[in-house]
CSV table of C-alpha atoms in Angstrom, one decimal:
chain,number,residue,atom,x,y,z
A,1,MET,CA,0.0,0.0,0.0
A,2,PRO,CA,1.4,3.4,-0.9
A,3,ALA,CA,2.5,5.6,2.0
A,4,ASN,CA,-0.2,8.3,1.3
A,5,ALA,CA,-2.9,5.6,1.4
A,6,VAL,CA,-1.7,4.5,4.8
A,7,GLU,CA,-1.7,8.1,6.0
A,8,ASP,CA,-5.3,8.5,4.6
A,9,ARG,CA,-6.3,5.4,6.5
A,10,ALA,CA,-4.8,6.9,9.7
A,11,ALA,CA,-6.6,10.1,9.2
A,12,MET,CA,-9.8,8.2,8.7
A,13,PHE,CA,-9.7,6.7,12.2
A,14,GLU,CA,-8.5,9.8,14.1
A,15,VAL,CA,-10.8,10.7,17.0
A,16,PRO,CA,-12.6,13.8,15.9
A,17,ALA,CA,-10.7,17.1,16.7
A,18,LEU,CA,-8.0,15.3,18.6
A,19,LYS,CA,-5.5,17.5,16.7
A,20,ASP,CA,-6.6,20.1,19.3
A,21,PRO,CA,-4.0,19.4,22.0
A,22,HIS,CA,-6.4,20.3,24.8
A,23,ARG,CA,-9.0,17.9,23.6
A,24,SER,CA,-6.4,15.2,23.1
A,25,GLY,CA,-5.0,15.7,26.5
A,26,LEU,CA,-8.4,15.5,28.1
A,27,PHE,CA,-9.4,12.4,26.2
A,28,SER,CA,-6.2,10.8,27.4
A,29,LEU,CA,-6.9,11.7,31.0
A,30,VAL,CA,-10.4,10.2,30.7
A,31,LEU,CA,-8.9,7.1,29.2
A,32,ARG,CA,-6.5,6.7,32.1
A,33,HIS,CA,-8.7,7.6,35.0
A,34,ALA,CA,-12.3,6.8,34.0
A,35,PRO,CA,-14.8,6.8,35.4
A,36,ILE,CA,-14.1,10.4,36.4
A,37,SER,CA,-16.2,13.3,37.3
A,38,ARG,CA,-16.0,16.6,35.4
A,39,GLY,CA,-14.7,18.2,38.6
A,40,ASP,CA,-11.9,15.7,39.1
A,41,LEU,CA,-11.1,15.9,35.4
A,42,ALA,CA,-10.9,19.7,35.5
A,43,GLN,CA,-8.7,19.5,38.6
A,44,ARG,CA,-6.3,17.1,36.9
A,45,ALA,CA,-6.1,19.2,33.7
A,46,SER,CA,-5.9,22.5,35.7
A,47,LEU,CA,-8.9,23.8,33.8
A,48,ASP,CA,-12.3,25.1,34.9
A,49,GLN,CA,-15.3,22.9,34.4
A,50,SER,CA,-16.9,25.0,31.7
A,51,THR,CA,-13.8,24.6,29.6
A,52,VAL,CA,-13.8,20.9,30.1
A,53,THR,CA,-17.5,20.7,29.1
A,54,ARG,CA,-17.0,22.7,26.0
A,55,THR,CA,-13.8,20.9,25.0
A,56,LEU,CA,-15.3,17.4,25.3
A,57,ARG,CA,-18.7,18.1,23.8
A,58,PRO,CA,-17.7,16.9,20.2
A,59,LEU,CA,-16.4,13.6,21.7
A,60,ILE,CA,-19.6,13.0,23.5
A,61,GLU,CA,-21.7,13.9,20.5
A,62,ASN,CA,-19.7,11.6,18.3
A,63,GLY,CA,-20.0,8.7,20.7
A,64,TYR,CA,-16.4,8.5,22.0
A,65,LEU,CA,-17.3,9.5,25.5
A,66,LYS,CA,-20.4,9.1,27.6
A,67,GLU,CA,-21.7,11.0,30.6
A,68,THR,CA,-23.8,9.5,33.4
A,69,PRO,CA,-25.3,11.5,36.2
A,70,THR,CA,-24.8,10.1,39.7
A,71,ALA,CA,-26.7,10.8,42.9
A,72,PRO,CA,-25.2,13.6,45.0
A,73,HIS,CA,-23.5,12.9,48.3
A,74,GLY,CA,-25.5,15.0,50.7
A,75,ARG,CA,-26.7,18.3,49.2
A,76,GLY,CA,-25.9,19.7,45.8
A,77,ARG,CA,-26.3,18.7,42.2
A,78,PRO,CA,-25.6,15.2,40.8
A,79,GLN,CA,-22.1,14.8,39.5
A,80,ARG,CA,-21.6,14.0,35.8
A,81,ILE,CA,-19.3,11.0,35.5
A,82,ILE,CA,-17.4,10.7,32.2
A,83,GLU,CA,-16.3,7.4,30.7
A,84,VAL,CA,-14.8,6.2,27.4
A,85,VAL,CA,-17.1,4.2,25.1
A,86,PRO,CA,-14.7,1.2,24.8
A,87,ASP,CA,-16.1,-0.4,21.7
A,88,ARG,CA,-16.2,2.8,19.6
A,89,HIS,CA,-12.8,1.8,18.1
A,90,CYS,CA,-10.4,-1.1,18.6
A,91,ALA,CA,-6.6,-1.5,18.3
A,92,VAL,CA,-4.4,-4.4,17.3
A,93,GLY,CA,-1.2,-5.4,19.1
A,94,VAL,CA,1.5,-7.7,18.0
A,95,LYS,CA,4.4,-9.1,19.9
A,96,ILE,CA,7.2,-10.6,17.8
A,97,GLY,CA,9.4,-13.0,19.6
A,98,PRO,CA,11.7,-15.8,18.7
A,99,ARG,CA,9.5,-18.7,17.6
A,100,LEU,CA,6.2,-17.2,18.6
A,101,ILE,CA,4.1,-14.3,17.3
A,102,THR,CA,1.1,-13.2,19.4
A,103,ALA,CA,-1.6,-10.8,18.3
A,104,VAL,CA,-4.6,-9.3,20.1
A,105,VAL,CA,-7.5,-7.1,19.3
A,106,THR,CA,-8.4,-4.7,22.2
A,107,ASP,CA,-11.1,-2.2,22.8
A,108,LEU,CA,-10.2,1.4,23.7
A,109,GLY,CA,-9.7,0.4,27.3
A,110,ALA,CA,-7.0,-2.1,26.2
A,111,ASN,CA,-9.3,-5.0,27.2
A,112,VAL,CA,-8.5,-8.0,25.0
A,113,VAL,CA,-11.5,-9.1,22.9
A,114,ALA,CA,-9.7,-11.5,20.6
A,115,ARG,CA,-6.3,-13.2,20.4
A,116,ALA,CA,-4.3,-15.5,18.1
A,117,GLU,CA,-0.8,-16.8,17.9
A,118,GLU,CA,1.4,-18.4,15.4
A,119,THR,CA,4.7,-20.3,15.7
A,120,GLU,CA,7.4,-19.2,13.3
A,121,THR,CA,10.6,-21.1,13.7
A,122,SER,CA,12.6,-19.0,11.2
A,123,LEU,CA,14.1,-15.7,12.3
A,124,ASP,CA,14.3,-14.5,8.7
A,125,PRO,CA,12.7,-11.0,8.9
A,126,HIS,CA,10.7,-11.4,5.7
A,127,LYS,CA,9.2,-14.7,6.9
A,128,VAL,CA,8.5,-13.3,10.4
A,129,LEU,CA,6.8,-10.1,9.1
A,130,THR,CA,4.8,-12.0,6.5
A,131,ALA,CA,3.6,-14.4,9.3
A,132,ALA,CA,2.8,-11.4,11.6
A,133,SER,CA,0.8,-9.7,8.8
A,134,GLY,CA,-1.1,-12.8,8.0
A,135,LEU,CA,-1.9,-13.3,11.7
A,136,VAL,CA,-3.3,-9.8,12.0
A,137,ALA,CA,-5.4,-10.2,8.8
A,138,ARG,CA,-6.9,-13.5,10.0
A,139,LEU,CA,-7.6,-12.1,13.4
A,140,LEU,CA,-9.5,-9.1,12.0
A,141,ASP,CA,-11.3,-11.1,9.4
A,142,ALA,CA,-12.5,-13.6,12.1
A,143,HIS,CA,-14.2,-10.8,14.0
A,144,PRO,CA,-16.6,-8.8,11.8
A,145,GLY,CA,-16.4,-5.1,12.1
A,146,SER,CA,-13.0,-5.0,13.8
A,147,ARG,CA,-11.1,-4.0,10.6
A,148,GLU,CA,-13.4,-1.0,10.1
A,149,LYS,CA,-13.1,0.1,13.7
A,150,ALA,CA,-9.3,-0.5,14.0
A,151,LEU,CA,-7.2,2.6,14.9
A,152,GLY,CA,-4.1,0.8,13.7
A,153,VAL,CA,-1.5,-1.8,14.6
A,154,GLY,CA,1.1,-1.6,17.3
A,155,ILE,CA,4.1,-3.9,17.2
A,156,GLY,CA,6.5,-4.7,20.0
A,157,VAL,CA,10.0,-6.0,19.3
A,158,GLY,CA,12.8,-6.7,21.8
A,159,GLY,CA,15.9,-4.7,21.1
A,160,HIS,CA,16.9,-1.3,19.7
A,161,VAL,CA,13.9,0.0,17.8
A,162,ASP,CA,13.7,3.4,16.0
A,163,PRO,CA,10.0,4.3,16.1
A,164,GLU,CA,10.4,7.3,13.9
A,165,ALA,CA,12.0,5.4,11.2
A,166,GLY,CA,9.8,2.3,11.7
A,167,VAL,CA,13.0,0.2,11.8
A,168,CYS,CA,14.4,-2.4,14.2
A,169,ARG,CA,18.0,-1.3,14.3
A,170,TYR,CA,19.3,-4.3,16.3
A,171,SER,CA,17.6,-7.2,18.2
A,172,PRO,CA,20.0,-9.6,19.8
A,173,ILE,CA,17.1,-12.0,20.7
A,174,LEU,CA,16.0,-12.1,17.0
A,175,GLY,CA,19.4,-11.6,15.4
A,176,TRP,CA,18.0,-8.6,13.3
A,177,HIS,CA,20.0,-5.7,12.0
A,178,ASP,CA,18.3,-2.7,10.4
A,179,VAL,CA,15.0,-4.4,9.6
A,180,GLU,CA,12.2,-2.2,8.2
A,181,VAL,CA,9.1,-3.3,10.2
A,182,VAL,CA,6.4,-0.6,9.6
A,183,GLY,CA,6.4,-0.5,5.8
A,184,PRO,CA,6.0,-4.2,5.0
A,185,VAL,CA,3.3,-4.7,7.7
A,186,ALA,CA,1.3,-1.6,6.8
A,187,GLU,CA,1.3,-2.5,3.1
A,188,ALA,CA,0.1,-6.0,3.9
A,189,VAL,CA,-2.7,-5.2,6.4
A,190,GLY,CA,-3.8,-1.8,5.1
A,191,LEU,CA,-3.7,-0.1,8.5
A,192,PRO,CA,-1.4,2.4,10.0
A,193,VAL,CA,1.4,0.7,11.9
A,194,THR,CA,3.8,1.8,14.6
A,195,VAL,CA,6.7,-0.2,16.1
A,196,HIS,CA,8.5,0.3,19.4
A,197,ASN,CA,10.7,-1.6,21.8
A,198,ASP,CA,8.4,-4.1,23.5
A,199,VAL,CA,9.2,-2.9,27.0
A,200,ASN,CA,8.5,0.7,26.0
A,201,ALA,CA,5.1,-0.6,24.8
A,202,LEU,CA,4.5,-2.0,28.3
A,203,ALA,CA,5.4,1.4,29.8
A,204,VAL,CA,2.7,3.0,27.7
A,205,ALA,CA,0.3,0.3,28.8
A,206,GLU,CA,1.2,0.9,32.5
A,207,GLN,CA,0.8,4.7,32.0
A,208,LEU,CA,-2.6,4.4,30.3
A,209,PHE,CA,-4.2,1.6,32.3
A,210,GLY,CA,-1.9,0.2,35.0
A,211,ASN,CA,0.3,1.1,37.9
A,212,GLY,CA,1.6,4.2,36.3
A,213,ARG,CA,-1.7,6.0,35.8
A,214,SER,CA,-1.0,8.5,38.6
A,215,ALA,CA,2.8,8.7,38.3
A,216,ARG,CA,4.7,11.2,36.2
A,217,ASN,CA,8.0,9.4,36.6
A,218,PHE,CA,8.2,5.6,36.7
A,219,ALA,CA,10.1,2.7,35.2
A,220,VAL,CA,8.9,-0.7,33.9
A,221,ALA,CA,11.5,-3.5,34.1
A,222,THR,CA,11.0,-6.9,32.6
A,223,ILE,CA,12.7,-10.2,33.4
A,224,GLY,CA,12.6,-13.4,31.4
A,225,PRO,CA,14.4,-14.4,28.2
A,226,GLY,CA,15.7,-10.9,28.1
A,227,ILE,CA,15.9,-8.1,30.6
A,228,GLY,CA,14.5,-4.7,29.5
A,229,LEU,CA,13.5,-1.3,30.8
A,230,GLY,CA,10.9,1.3,29.8
A,231,LEU,CA,10.9,4.8,31.2
A,232,VAL,CA,8.2,7.5,31.6
A,233,VAL,CA,9.8,10.8,32.4
A,234,GLU,CA,7.6,13.8,33.3
A,235,GLY,CA,4.6,12.0,31.9
A,236,VAL,CA,6.2,11.2,28.5
A,237,PRO,CA,7.5,7.8,27.5
A,238,TYR,CA,11.3,8.2,27.1
A,239,GLY,CA,13.0,6.4,24.3
A,240,GLY,CA,16.2,8.4,24.1
A,241,THR,CA,18.0,9.0,20.9
A,242,ARG,CA,16.6,6.8,18.1
A,243,GLY,CA,14.8,4.7,20.7
A,244,LEU,CA,18.0,3.4,22.3
A,245,ALA,CA,17.2,4.1,25.9
A,246,GLY,CA,16.4,1.3,28.4
A,247,GLU,CA,18.9,-1.4,27.6
A,248,LEU,CA,19.0,-2.5,31.2
A,249,GLY,CA,19.9,-6.1,30.3
A,250,HIS,CA,23.1,-4.9,28.6
A,251,ILE,CA,24.5,-2.9,31.5
A,252,PRO,CA,27.9,-4.6,32.2
A,253,LEU,CA,28.1,-5.7,35.8
A,254,VAL,CA,31.0,-8.3,35.8
A,255,PRO,CA,34.2,-7.6,33.9
A,256,ASP,CA,35.1,-10.8,31.9
A,257,GLY,CA,31.8,-12.3,33.0
A,258,PRO,CA,29.8,-14.7,30.9
A,259,VAL,CA,29.3,-13.9,27.3
A,260,CYS,CA,26.0,-12.3,26.5
A,261,ARG,CA,24.1,-12.8,23.2
A,262,CYS,CA,24.9,-9.2,22.3
A,263,GLY,CA,28.5,-10.3,22.1
A,264,ARG,CA,29.8,-8.5,25.2
A,265,ARG,CA,30.7,-10.0,28.6
A,266,GLY,CA,29.2,-9.6,32.0
A,267,CYS,CA,25.8,-8.1,31.0
A,268,LEU,CA,22.9,-8.3,33.5
A,269,GLU,CA,21.0,-10.4,31.0
A,270,ALA,CA,23.9,-12.9,30.8
A,271,LEU,CA,23.8,-13.2,34.6
A,272,ALA,CA,20.1,-13.2,35.3
A,273,GLY,CA,18.1,-14.0,32.1
A,274,ASP,CA,16.3,-17.3,31.6
A,275,ALA,CA,19.3,-18.9,29.8
A,276,ALA,CA,21.6,-18.0,32.7
A,277,ILE,CA,19.2,-19.4,35.3
A,278,ALA,CA,18.9,-22.7,33.3
A,279,ALA,CA,22.7,-23.0,33.0
A,280,ALA,CA,23.3,-22.3,36.6
A,281,ALA,CA,20.6,-24.9,37.5
A,282,GLY,CA,22.2,-27.5,35.2
A,283,VAL,CA,19.0,-28.0,33.2
A,284,ASP,CA,18.0,-27.4,29.6
A,285,ASP,CA,15.5,-24.5,30.1
A,286,VAL,CA,14.1,-22.2,32.7
A,287,GLY,CA,10.8,-24.3,32.9
A,288,ALA,CA,12.8,-27.3,34.0
A,289,ALA,CA,14.6,-25.1,36.5
A,290,LEU,CA,11.3,-23.9,37.9
A,291,ASP,CA,10.0,-27.4,38.3
A,292,ALA,CA,13.2,-28.5,40.1
A,293,ALA,CA,13.1,-25.5,42.4
A,294,ARG,CA,9.5,-25.8,43.3
A,295,THR,CA,8.8,-29.5,43.4
A,296,GLY,CA,12.2,-31.2,43.2
A,297,SER,CA,14.3,-32.6,46.0
A,298,GLY,CA,17.9,-33.1,46.9
A,299,ALA,CA,20.9,-31.5,45.3
A,300,GLN,CA,19.1,-30.7,42.0
A,301,ALA,CA,16.4,-28.8,43.7
A,302,GLU,CA,18.9,-26.9,45.9
A,303,ARG,CA,21.0,-26.0,42.8
A,304,ALA,CA,17.9,-24.7,41.0
A,305,ARG,CA,16.8,-22.6,44.0
A,306,ARG,CA,20.3,-21.2,44.3
A,307,ALA,CA,20.2,-20.3,40.6
A,308,PHE,CA,17.1,-18.3,41.0
A,309,ALA,CA,18.4,-16.6,44.2
A,310,GLU,CA,21.6,-15.6,42.4
A,311,ALA,CA,19.6,-14.2,39.5
A,312,GLY,CA,17.4,-12.3,41.8
A,313,ALA,CA,20.4,-10.7,43.5
A,314,TRP,CA,21.7,-9.5,40.1
A,315,VAL,CA,18.3,-8.1,39.1
A,316,GLY,CA,18.1,-6.3,42.4
A,317,ARG,CA,21.5,-4.6,41.7
A,318,GLY,CA,20.2,-3.7,38.2
A,319,LEU,CA,17.0,-2.1,39.6
A,320,ALA,CA,19.1,-0.2,42.2
A,321,ILE,CA,21.0,1.3,39.3
A,322,VAL,CA,17.7,2.4,37.7
A,323,ALA,CA,16.5,3.9,41.0
A,324,ASN,CA,19.8,5.7,41.6
A,325,LEU,CA,19.9,7.1,38.1
A,326,THR,CA,16.3,8.1,37.5
A,327,ALA,CA,14.8,8.5,41.0
A,328,PRO,CA,11.4,7.2,39.8
A,329,GLU,CA,8.2,7.3,41.8
A,330,LEU,CA,7.9,3.6,41.3
A,331,ILE,CA,9.4,0.7,39.5
A,332,VAL,CA,7.1,-2.0,38.0
A,333,LEU,CA,8.7,-5.4,37.6
A,334,THR,CA,6.9,-7.6,35.1
A,335,GLY,CA,7.6,-10.0,32.2
A,336,GLU,CA,7.5,-13.8,32.1
A,337,GLY,CA,10.2,-14.1,34.9
A,338,ALA,CA,8.0,-12.2,37.4
A,339,ALA,CA,6.0,-15.4,37.8
A,340,ALA,CA,9.0,-16.8,39.6
A,341,TYR,CA,9.2,-14.0,42.1
A,342,ASP,CA,8.6,-16.5,44.9
A,343,LEU,CA,12.1,-17.8,44.1
A,344,LEU,CA,13.7,-14.5,43.2
A,345,GLY,CA,12.1,-12.1,45.5
A,346,ASP,CA,14.0,-12.3,48.8
A,347,SER,CA,17.4,-12.0,47.2
A,348,LEU,CA,16.2,-9.3,44.8
A,349,ALA,CA,14.8,-7.2,47.6
A,350,ALA,CA,17.9,-7.6,49.7
A,351,ALA,CA,20.2,-6.6,46.9
A,352,PHE,CA,18.0,-3.7,45.9
A,353,GLU,CA,17.8,-2.4,49.5
A,354,GLU,CA,21.6,-2.7,49.8
A,355,HIS,CA,22.5,-0.8,46.7
A,356,VAL,CA,19.7,1.8,46.2
A,357,LEU,CA,20.4,5.1,47.9
A,358,GLU,CA,17.0,5.3,49.5
A,359,GLY,CA,17.4,1.8,50.9
A,360,ARG,CA,14.4,0.2,52.6
A,361,ASP,CA,12.3,3.4,51.9
A,362,PHE,CA,12.1,2.5,48.2
A,363,LEU,CA,10.9,-1.1,48.6
A,364,PRO,CA,7.1,-0.2,48.9
A,365,ARG,CA,7.5,1.5,45.5
A,366,LEU,CA,8.7,-1.6,43.8
A,367,LYS,CA,5.6,-3.2,42.3
A,368,VAL,CA,5.6,-6.8,41.0
A,369,ASP,CA,3.1,-7.4,38.3
A,370,ALA,CA,3.2,-11.1,37.2
A,371,SER,CA,2.7,-11.3,33.5
A,372,ASP,CA,-0.2,-12.9,31.7
A,373,ALA,CA,0.1,-14.5,28.3
A,374,ASP,CA,-1.1,-11.5,26.4
A,375,ILE,CA,0.7,-8.7,28.3
A,376,TRP,CA,3.2,-8.0,25.5
A,377,ALA,CA,0.7,-7.9,22.7
A,378,ARG,CA,-1.7,-5.9,24.8
A,379,GLY,CA,1.1,-3.4,25.5
A,380,ALA,CA,1.7,-3.2,21.7
A,381,ALA,CA,-2.0,-2.4,21.2
A,382,CYS,CA,-1.6,0.5,23.6
A,383,LEU,CA,0.9,1.9,21.1
A,384,ALA,CA,-1.9,2.2,18.5
A,385,ILE,CA,-4.2,3.8,21.0
A,386,GLN,CA,-1.6,6.3,22.1
A,387,GLN,CA,-0.8,7.1,18.4
A,388,ALA,CA,-4.4,7.9,17.8
A,389,LEU,CA,-4.3,10.4,20.7
A,390,ARG,CA,-1.5,12.5,19.2
């Protein structure tokens, strides 16, 4: 599909008048905090209620927002509660990982309404993007009306992603170098497409709908096959120059340490990623390590538990670096590896407390959010929702 056709498609699904920054900002606040009263919305936006009412009227008239009166508490008029109409539009999110591609359709509240996945054993970019495009098309075709309502497609890829160029510059986990992502997928599916680092996508999801809704400065750290970081600074997701910020897994912690898949030595990921845990436990994969640590016995079980504890200590050091460098209001720890927090948590918290300047005072601001199967793709769908609000 020609670039101008994709742009026309994007314009077709813009929320009316959201090019007005005040209206876009208010809609985003409703999306994050609904249900919310006009008064609370005006307070959050530092506007008077009459301005809020006037600014949001086109969105209510066009069915993007709805107002519901509520009974007053004590004397006074009923409050007007504002909510998003979630099924007015939908968004598509895609997580591209090694061997597995996951796609979801969400409503405007990022609630998953449909999902699909496909195994792709090849890491060849053309094959992977063709498979991803086909998965999106089948998912939309299987749910009548979703294609017409789709705001666009968000794609999450692990590694260095340049969102402005629509290119994955380097992904150690996929072995990709300078792969154009947006163009081929947009042409295949006929929808506007945006691509980001997958952890940055999770940070957007946390900001819109999760732990970060009321925070202006927070971090999202992920553990699992890779270790990543997403940052929101002064209310804006921070990607750094060409999207390169947040490579927590490739912070060098041990000179001449184990070789990381990025080719360097002693990276946090090489010390505490899934492969490192499995190797330290003496098993083939992290699933076997989990089974040994939780249900095993004898020397094998002890070795597996020690592997998780050591990994937790390294992650705690890494999170302390994040806290000391960025001083966030909170850090959200998520990803597949968060499901093993019962094995990682004690050593992680101890190392974090030891190395973070705020010590024990920061621990309540470390939030663990065990991942579900669709968390990555749902985060990617939030990219499409966010793009529509710009």
